[in-house]
PDB file of C-alpha atoms in Angstrom:
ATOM      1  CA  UNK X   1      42.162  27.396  43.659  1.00  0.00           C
ATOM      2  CA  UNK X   2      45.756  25.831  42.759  1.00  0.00           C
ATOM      3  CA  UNK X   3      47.444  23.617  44.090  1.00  0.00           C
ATOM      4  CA  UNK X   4      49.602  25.895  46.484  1.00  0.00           C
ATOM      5  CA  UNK X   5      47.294  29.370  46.479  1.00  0.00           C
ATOM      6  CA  UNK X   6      43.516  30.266  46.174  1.00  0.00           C
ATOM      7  CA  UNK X   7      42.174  33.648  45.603  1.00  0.00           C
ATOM      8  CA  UNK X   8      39.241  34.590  47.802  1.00  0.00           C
ATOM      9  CA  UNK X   9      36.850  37.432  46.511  1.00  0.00           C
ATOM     10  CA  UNK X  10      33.919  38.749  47.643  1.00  0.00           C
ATOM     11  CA  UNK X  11      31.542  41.663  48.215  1.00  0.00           C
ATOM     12  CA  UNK X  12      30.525  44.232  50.810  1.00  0.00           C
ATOM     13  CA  UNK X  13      27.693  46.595  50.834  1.00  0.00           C
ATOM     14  CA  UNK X  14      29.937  50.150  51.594  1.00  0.00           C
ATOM     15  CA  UNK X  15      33.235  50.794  51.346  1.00  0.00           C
ATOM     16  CA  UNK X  16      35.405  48.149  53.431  1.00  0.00           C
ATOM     17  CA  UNK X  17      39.338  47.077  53.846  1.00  0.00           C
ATOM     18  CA  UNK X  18      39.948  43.289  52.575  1.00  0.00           C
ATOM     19  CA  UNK X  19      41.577  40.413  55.144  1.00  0.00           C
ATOM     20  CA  UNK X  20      41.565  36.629  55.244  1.00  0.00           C
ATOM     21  CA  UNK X  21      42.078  34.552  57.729  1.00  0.00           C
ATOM     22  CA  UNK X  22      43.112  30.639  56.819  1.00  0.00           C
ATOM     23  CA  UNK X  23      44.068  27.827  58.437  1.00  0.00           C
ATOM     24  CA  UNK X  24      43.745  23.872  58.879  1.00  0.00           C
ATOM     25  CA  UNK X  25      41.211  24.257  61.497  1.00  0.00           C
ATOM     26  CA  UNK X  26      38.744  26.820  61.669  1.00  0.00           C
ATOM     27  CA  UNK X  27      40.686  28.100  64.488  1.00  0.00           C
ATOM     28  CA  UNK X  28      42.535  29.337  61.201  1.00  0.00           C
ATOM     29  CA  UNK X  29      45.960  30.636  62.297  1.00  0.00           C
ATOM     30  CA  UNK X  30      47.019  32.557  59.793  1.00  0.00           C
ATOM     31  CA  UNK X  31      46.219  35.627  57.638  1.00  0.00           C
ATOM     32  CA  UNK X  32      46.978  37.497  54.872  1.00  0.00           C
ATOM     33  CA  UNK X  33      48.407  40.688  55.046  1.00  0.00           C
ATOM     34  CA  UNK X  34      45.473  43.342  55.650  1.00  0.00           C
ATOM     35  CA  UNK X  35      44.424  45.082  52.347  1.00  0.00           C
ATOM     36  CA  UNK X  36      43.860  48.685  53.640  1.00  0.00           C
ATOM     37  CA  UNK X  37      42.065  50.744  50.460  1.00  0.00           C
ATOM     38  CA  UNK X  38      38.271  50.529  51.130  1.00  0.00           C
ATOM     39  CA  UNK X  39      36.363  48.878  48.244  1.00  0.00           C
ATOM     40  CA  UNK X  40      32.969  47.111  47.864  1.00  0.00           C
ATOM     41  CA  UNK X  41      34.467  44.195  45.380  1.00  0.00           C
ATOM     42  CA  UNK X  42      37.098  42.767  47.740  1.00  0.00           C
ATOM     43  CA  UNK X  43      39.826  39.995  45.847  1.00  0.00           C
ATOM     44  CA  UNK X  44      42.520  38.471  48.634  1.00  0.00           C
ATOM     45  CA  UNK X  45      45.784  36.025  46.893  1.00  0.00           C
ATOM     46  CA  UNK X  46      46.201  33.840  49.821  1.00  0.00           C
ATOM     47  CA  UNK X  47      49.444  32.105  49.019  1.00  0.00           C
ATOM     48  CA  UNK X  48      52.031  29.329  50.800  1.00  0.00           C
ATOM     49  CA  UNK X  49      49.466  26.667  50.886  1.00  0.00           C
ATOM     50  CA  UNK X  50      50.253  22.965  50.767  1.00  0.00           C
ATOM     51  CA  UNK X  51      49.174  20.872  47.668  1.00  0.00           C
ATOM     52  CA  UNK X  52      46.197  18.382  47.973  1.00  0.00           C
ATOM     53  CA  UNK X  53      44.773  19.701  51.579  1.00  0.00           C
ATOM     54  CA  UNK X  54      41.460  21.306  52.679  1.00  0.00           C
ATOM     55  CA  UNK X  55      41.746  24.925  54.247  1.00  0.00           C
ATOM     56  CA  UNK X  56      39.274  26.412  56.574  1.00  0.00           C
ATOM     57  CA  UNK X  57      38.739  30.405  55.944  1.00  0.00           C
ATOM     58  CA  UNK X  58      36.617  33.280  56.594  1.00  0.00           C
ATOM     59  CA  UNK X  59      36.933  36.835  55.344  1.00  0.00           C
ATOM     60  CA  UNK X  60      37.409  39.984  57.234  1.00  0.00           C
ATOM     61  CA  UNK X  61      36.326  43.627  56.558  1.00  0.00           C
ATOM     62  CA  UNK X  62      36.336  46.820  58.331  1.00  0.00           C
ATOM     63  CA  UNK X  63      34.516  49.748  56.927  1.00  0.00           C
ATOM     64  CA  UNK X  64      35.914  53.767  57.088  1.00  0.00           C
ATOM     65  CA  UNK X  65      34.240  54.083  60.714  1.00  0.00           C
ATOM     66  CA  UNK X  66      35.746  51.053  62.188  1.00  0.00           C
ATOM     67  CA  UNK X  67      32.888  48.868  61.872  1.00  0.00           C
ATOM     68  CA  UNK X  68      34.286  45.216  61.586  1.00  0.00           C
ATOM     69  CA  UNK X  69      32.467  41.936  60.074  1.00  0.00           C
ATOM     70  CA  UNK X  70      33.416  38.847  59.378  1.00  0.00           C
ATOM     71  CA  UNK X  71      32.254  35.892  57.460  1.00  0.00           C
ATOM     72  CA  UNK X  72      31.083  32.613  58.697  1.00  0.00           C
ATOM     73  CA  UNK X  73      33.633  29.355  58.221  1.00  0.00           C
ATOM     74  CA  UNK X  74      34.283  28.254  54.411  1.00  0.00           C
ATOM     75  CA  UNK X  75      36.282  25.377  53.064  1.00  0.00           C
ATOM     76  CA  UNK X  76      38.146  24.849  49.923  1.00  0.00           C
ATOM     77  CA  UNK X  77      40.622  22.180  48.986  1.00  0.00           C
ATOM     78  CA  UNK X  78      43.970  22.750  46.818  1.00  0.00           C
ATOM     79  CA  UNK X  79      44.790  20.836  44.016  1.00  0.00           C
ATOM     80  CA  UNK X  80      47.985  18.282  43.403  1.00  0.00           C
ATOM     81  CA  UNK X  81      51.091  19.977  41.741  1.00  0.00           C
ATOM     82  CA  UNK X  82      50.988  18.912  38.326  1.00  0.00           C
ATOM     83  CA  UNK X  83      53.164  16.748  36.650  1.00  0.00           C
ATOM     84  CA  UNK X  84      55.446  18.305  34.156  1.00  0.00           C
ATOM     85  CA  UNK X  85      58.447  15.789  33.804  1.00  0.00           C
ATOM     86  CA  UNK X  86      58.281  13.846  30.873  1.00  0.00           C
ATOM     87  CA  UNK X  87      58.221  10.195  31.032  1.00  0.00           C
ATOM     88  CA  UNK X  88      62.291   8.516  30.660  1.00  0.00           C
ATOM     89  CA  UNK X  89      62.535   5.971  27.667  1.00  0.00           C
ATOM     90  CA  UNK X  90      64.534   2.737  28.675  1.00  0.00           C
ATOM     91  CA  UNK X  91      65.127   1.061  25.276  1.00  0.00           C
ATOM     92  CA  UNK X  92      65.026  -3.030  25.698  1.00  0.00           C
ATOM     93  CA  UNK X  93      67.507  -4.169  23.348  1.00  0.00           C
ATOM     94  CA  UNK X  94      66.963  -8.118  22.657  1.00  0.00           C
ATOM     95  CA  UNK X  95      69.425 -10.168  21.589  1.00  0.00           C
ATOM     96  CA  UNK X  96      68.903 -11.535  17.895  1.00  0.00           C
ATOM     97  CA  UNK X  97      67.340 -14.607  17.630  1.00  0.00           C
ATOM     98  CA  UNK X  98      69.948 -17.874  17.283  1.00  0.00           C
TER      99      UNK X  98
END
């Protein structure tokens, strides 16, 4: 998990397409773009999150036959952006002493 994407992975026991569905809520809302080549070790990029918030998700697979399961609710929470901007240097000049 970073701070604006999270990669989901799990595993199915046959052959199975790949799909998650995110959201706020676990009413989700949104989902990633279905993954169509049937695999048992299934790894989803879910991208265009916001930094620093707590995403609901379950995962979605369909096997060769059209057999379709999905996960119960999961959580996980993005991190901040980091900070890569170097701190600015005021100088304090002081007058010399009279």
């Amino acid at each position: 998990v970073g701070a604006t994407s999270a990669t989901i992975q799990w595993q199915t026991d046959e052959l199975a397409d790949s799909q998650v569905e995110f959201g706020p809520t676990a009413a989700y809302g949104s989902a990633t773009v279905l993954q169509p080549m049937f695999v048992a070790g299934h790894s989803v990029n879910v991208t265009g999150l916001a930094p620093q918030t707590t995403y609901h998700f379950r995962v979605l697979s369909r096997d060769p036959s059209g057999n379709l399961t999905a996960s119960s609710d999961f959580t996980f929470t993005t991190t901040l952006v980091p900070d890569t901007t170097a701190p600015t240097i005021r100088p304090r000049i002081r007058p010399p002493p009279t």
